[in-house]
GROMACS .gro file of C-alpha atoms in nm:
model
  166
    1MET     CA    1   4.005  -5.797 -11.657
    2SER     CA    2   4.048  -5.610 -11.973
    3SER     CA    3   4.244  -5.715 -12.290
    4ILE     CA    4   4.508  -5.570 -12.514
    5ASP     CA    5   4.603  -5.683 -12.882
    6CYS     CA    6   4.945  -5.774 -12.893
    7SER     CA    7   5.012  -5.502 -13.176
    8ARG     CA    8   4.882  -5.206 -12.940
    9THR     CA    9   5.191  -5.294 -12.768
   10LEU     CA   10   5.435  -5.276 -13.044
   11SER     CA   11   5.751  -5.057 -13.033
   12ILE     CA   12   5.979  -5.033 -13.329
   13SER     CA   13   6.352  -4.862 -13.339
   14ASN     CA   14   6.579  -4.873 -13.616
   15HIS     CA   15   6.963  -4.809 -13.603
   16ARG     CA   16   7.191  -4.798 -13.864
   17VAL     CA   17   7.551  -4.988 -13.768
   18PHE     CA   18   7.818  -4.762 -13.789
   19SER     CA   19   8.199  -4.821 -13.685
   20SER     CA   20   8.171  -4.704 -13.324
   21ASP     CA   21   7.929  -5.006 -13.296
   22LEU     CA   22   8.161  -5.256 -13.350
   23ASN     CA   23   8.362  -5.477 -13.171
   24GLU     CA   24   8.701  -5.632 -13.227
   25HIS     CA   25   8.488  -5.913 -13.462
   26ASN     CA   26   8.408  -5.618 -13.649
   27THR     CA   27   8.007  -5.709 -13.535
   28VAL     CA   28   7.788  -5.519 -13.339
   29PHE     CA   29   7.916  -5.539 -12.936
   30GLY     CA   30   7.683  -5.738 -12.739
   31GLY     CA   31   7.667  -5.494 -12.492
   32LYS     CA   32   7.493  -5.253 -12.731
   33ILE     CA   33   7.242  -5.488 -12.856
   34LEU     CA   34   7.135  -5.572 -12.504
   35SER     CA   35   7.099  -5.222 -12.425
   36THR     CA   36   6.902  -5.181 -12.717
   37ILE     CA   37   6.662  -5.459 -12.649
   38ASP     CA   38   6.617  -5.314 -12.302
   39ASP     CA   39   6.534  -4.964 -12.426
   40ASN     CA   40   6.267  -5.075 -12.688
   41SER     CA   41   6.162  -5.339 -12.464
   42SER     CA   42   6.053  -5.142 -12.219
   43ILE     CA   43   5.810  -4.950 -12.415
   44PRO     CA   44   5.500  -5.247 -12.474
   45ALA     CA   45   5.569  -5.314 -12.080
   46SER     CA   46   5.492  -4.955 -11.990
   47ARG     CA   47   5.206  -4.959 -12.267
   48VAL     CA   48   5.043  -5.251 -12.089
   49ALA     CA   49   5.083  -5.173 -11.717
   50ARG     CA   50   5.081  -4.791 -11.783
   51ILE     CA   51   5.256  -4.731 -11.468
   52GLU     CA   52   5.655  -4.776 -11.328
   53THR     CA   53   5.788  -5.117 -11.429
   54VAL     CA   54   6.140  -5.242 -11.355
   55THR     CA   55   6.331  -5.511 -11.574
   56ALA     CA   56   6.344  -5.845 -11.402
   57SER     CA   57   6.555  -6.037 -11.653
   58ILE     CA   58   6.658  -6.037 -12.005
   59ASP     CA   59   6.618  -6.424 -12.111
   60GLN     CA   60   6.672  -6.685 -12.387
   61VAL     CA   61   6.901  -6.402 -12.576
   62ASN     CA   62   6.959  -6.567 -12.922
   63PHE     CA   63   7.240  -6.425 -13.103
   64ILE     CA   64   7.144  -6.570 -13.465
   65LEU     CA   65   7.336  -6.376 -13.726
   66PRO     CA   66   7.591  -6.066 -13.648
   67PHE     CA   67   7.516  -5.710 -13.739
   68LYS     CA   68   7.809  -5.561 -13.950
   69LEU     CA   69   7.892  -5.210 -14.074
   70GLN     CA   70   7.639  -5.097 -14.339
   71ASP     CA   71   7.379  -5.322 -14.184
   72SER     CA   72   7.042  -5.147 -14.053
   73MET     CA   73   6.884  -5.303 -13.724
   74CYS     CA   74   6.503  -5.310 -13.681
   75THR     CA   75   6.412  -5.396 -13.337
   76GLU     CA   76   6.054  -5.491 -13.269
   77SER     CA   77   5.920  -5.590 -12.928
   78TYR     CA   78   5.545  -5.664 -12.819
   79VAL     CA   79   5.427  -5.823 -12.469
   80SER     CA   80   5.390  -6.169 -12.563
   81GLY     CA   81   5.256  -6.274 -12.158
   82VAL     CA   82   5.116  -6.126 -11.880
   83GLY     CA   83   5.112  -6.245 -11.507
   84SER     CA   84   4.959  -6.109 -11.191
   85ARG     CA   85   5.272  -5.868 -11.143
   86SER     CA   86   5.492  -5.925 -11.454
   87ILE     CA   87   5.485  -5.862 -11.790
   88GLU     CA   88   5.718  -6.088 -12.104
   89VAL     CA   89   5.798  -5.876 -12.386
   90PHE     CA   90   5.934  -6.048 -12.722
   91THR     CA   91   6.197  -5.864 -12.900
   92LYS     CA   92   6.371  -5.970 -13.246
   93ILE     CA   93   6.613  -5.757 -13.455
   94ILE     CA   94   6.606  -5.772 -13.810
   95GLY     CA   95   6.887  -5.685 -14.027
   96GLU     CA   96   6.887  -5.522 -14.352
   97HIS     CA   97   7.235  -5.543 -14.555
   98LEU     CA   98   7.181  -5.136 -14.675
   99LYS     CA   99   7.352  -5.223 -15.008
  100THR     CA  100   7.172  -5.538 -15.127
  101GLY     CA  101   6.836  -5.489 -14.975
  102GLU     CA  102   6.891  -5.864 -14.784
  103ARG     CA  103   6.690  -5.916 -14.475
  104PHE     CA  104   6.785  -6.140 -14.217
  105LEU     CA  105   6.679  -6.243 -13.829
  106GLY     CA  106   6.968  -6.159 -13.624
  107LEU     CA  107   6.823  -6.220 -13.303
  108THR     CA  108   6.543  -6.307 -13.053
  109CYS     CA  109   6.442  -6.286 -12.709
  110PHE     CA  110   6.225  -6.243 -12.406
  111SER     CA  111   6.248  -5.992 -12.134
  112THR     CA  112   6.058  -5.983 -11.777
  113PHE     CA  113   5.915  -5.672 -11.635
  114VAL     CA  114   5.775  -5.636 -11.303
  115VAL     CA  115   5.530  -5.353 -11.187
  116ILE     CA  116   5.641  -5.199 -10.847
  117ASP     CA  117   5.249  -5.187 -10.754
  118LYS     CA  118   5.119  -5.498 -10.575
  119ASN     CA  119   4.770  -5.395 -10.597
  120ILE     CA  120   4.743  -5.339 -10.987
  121GLU     CA  121   4.509  -5.550 -11.221
  122LEU     CA  122   4.709  -5.609 -11.538
  123PRO     CA  123   4.549  -5.648 -11.901
  124SER     CA  124   4.519  -5.968 -12.032
  125ILE     CA  125   4.683  -6.002 -12.369
  126HIS     CA  126   4.567  -6.102 -12.701
  127PRO     CA  127   4.770  -6.219 -12.971
  128ASP     CA  128   4.630  -6.080 -13.298
  129ASN     CA  129   4.892  -6.186 -13.593
  130PRO     CA  130   5.016  -6.536 -13.696
  131GLU     CA  131   5.348  -6.452 -13.510
  132ALA     CA  132   5.165  -6.357 -13.198
  133GLU     CA  133   5.007  -6.637 -13.196
  134TYR     CA  134   5.300  -6.904 -13.193
  135VAL     CA  135   5.531  -6.678 -12.971
  136CYS     CA  136   5.187  -6.614 -12.695
  137GLN     CA  137   5.120  -6.962 -12.701
  138GLY     CA  138   5.463  -7.096 -12.515
  139TYR     CA  139   5.439  -6.830 -12.255
  140LYS     CA  140   5.303  -7.026 -11.961
  141LYS     CA  141   5.603  -7.283 -12.027
  142ARG     CA  142   5.853  -7.000 -12.010
  143GLN     CA  143   5.706  -6.851 -11.718
  144ASP     CA  144   5.707  -7.191 -11.518
  145GLU     CA  145   6.056  -7.217 -11.604
  146ARG     CA  146   6.152  -6.902 -11.515
  147MET     CA  147   5.991  -6.939 -11.129
  148LYS     CA  148   6.210  -7.256 -11.124
  149LYS     CA  149   6.503  -7.066 -11.228
  150LEU     CA  150   6.416  -6.782 -10.954
  151LEU     CA  151   6.387  -7.056 -10.676
  152THR     CA  152   6.762  -7.151 -10.805
  153GLN     CA  153   6.901  -6.823 -10.811
  154GLU     CA  154   6.787  -6.744 -10.489
  155LYS     CA  155   6.941  -7.046 -10.334
  156PHE     CA  156   7.252  -6.939 -10.515
  157ASN     CA  157   7.269  -6.575 -10.387
  158GLU     CA  158   7.245  -6.721 -10.040
  159ASN     CA  159   7.608  -6.899 -10.095
  160ILE     CA  160   7.755  -6.581 -10.280
  161SER     CA  161   7.994  -6.390 -10.043
  162LEU     CA  162   8.010  -6.048  -9.978
  163ASP     CA  163   8.352  -6.027  -9.795
  164PHE     CA  164   8.589  -5.788  -9.951
  165PRO     CA  165   8.895  -6.008 -10.104
  166TRP     CA  166   9.133  -5.746 -10.093
   0.00000   0.00000   0.00000
């Protein structure tokens, strides 16, 4: 089986916060941030799989500090774990107050992508810097927790009505 360095999967995008990005609290709307996460994190997943992947979940979204007008948002995503058909991607968004140069950690999260092709053999991931080593070491535990949640979710879904309420 082949291996790929985390740094070879890295995707970076930058965005300046404008008034059209803001909610009623004058911070970036959470839905815009989730869209940014999904867009950026899909690239590392594709760099590992090299075939079509689909988003299975966006987990552990931690909104740490808000992004405001005149901030920039630097979104960095890289693969943090690989299963037989799943790919976990870690994303962080670093904010910068453009008038002062102060940088801050605004968000972290994990996303899971799956490959459609059941016959593919995905490469393993190799952490190649201190942050990636720390993030990747928790992959197995996060994967086990996701599997437990998936089973619970399947049972939950069986009890959700599809009847028209009107």
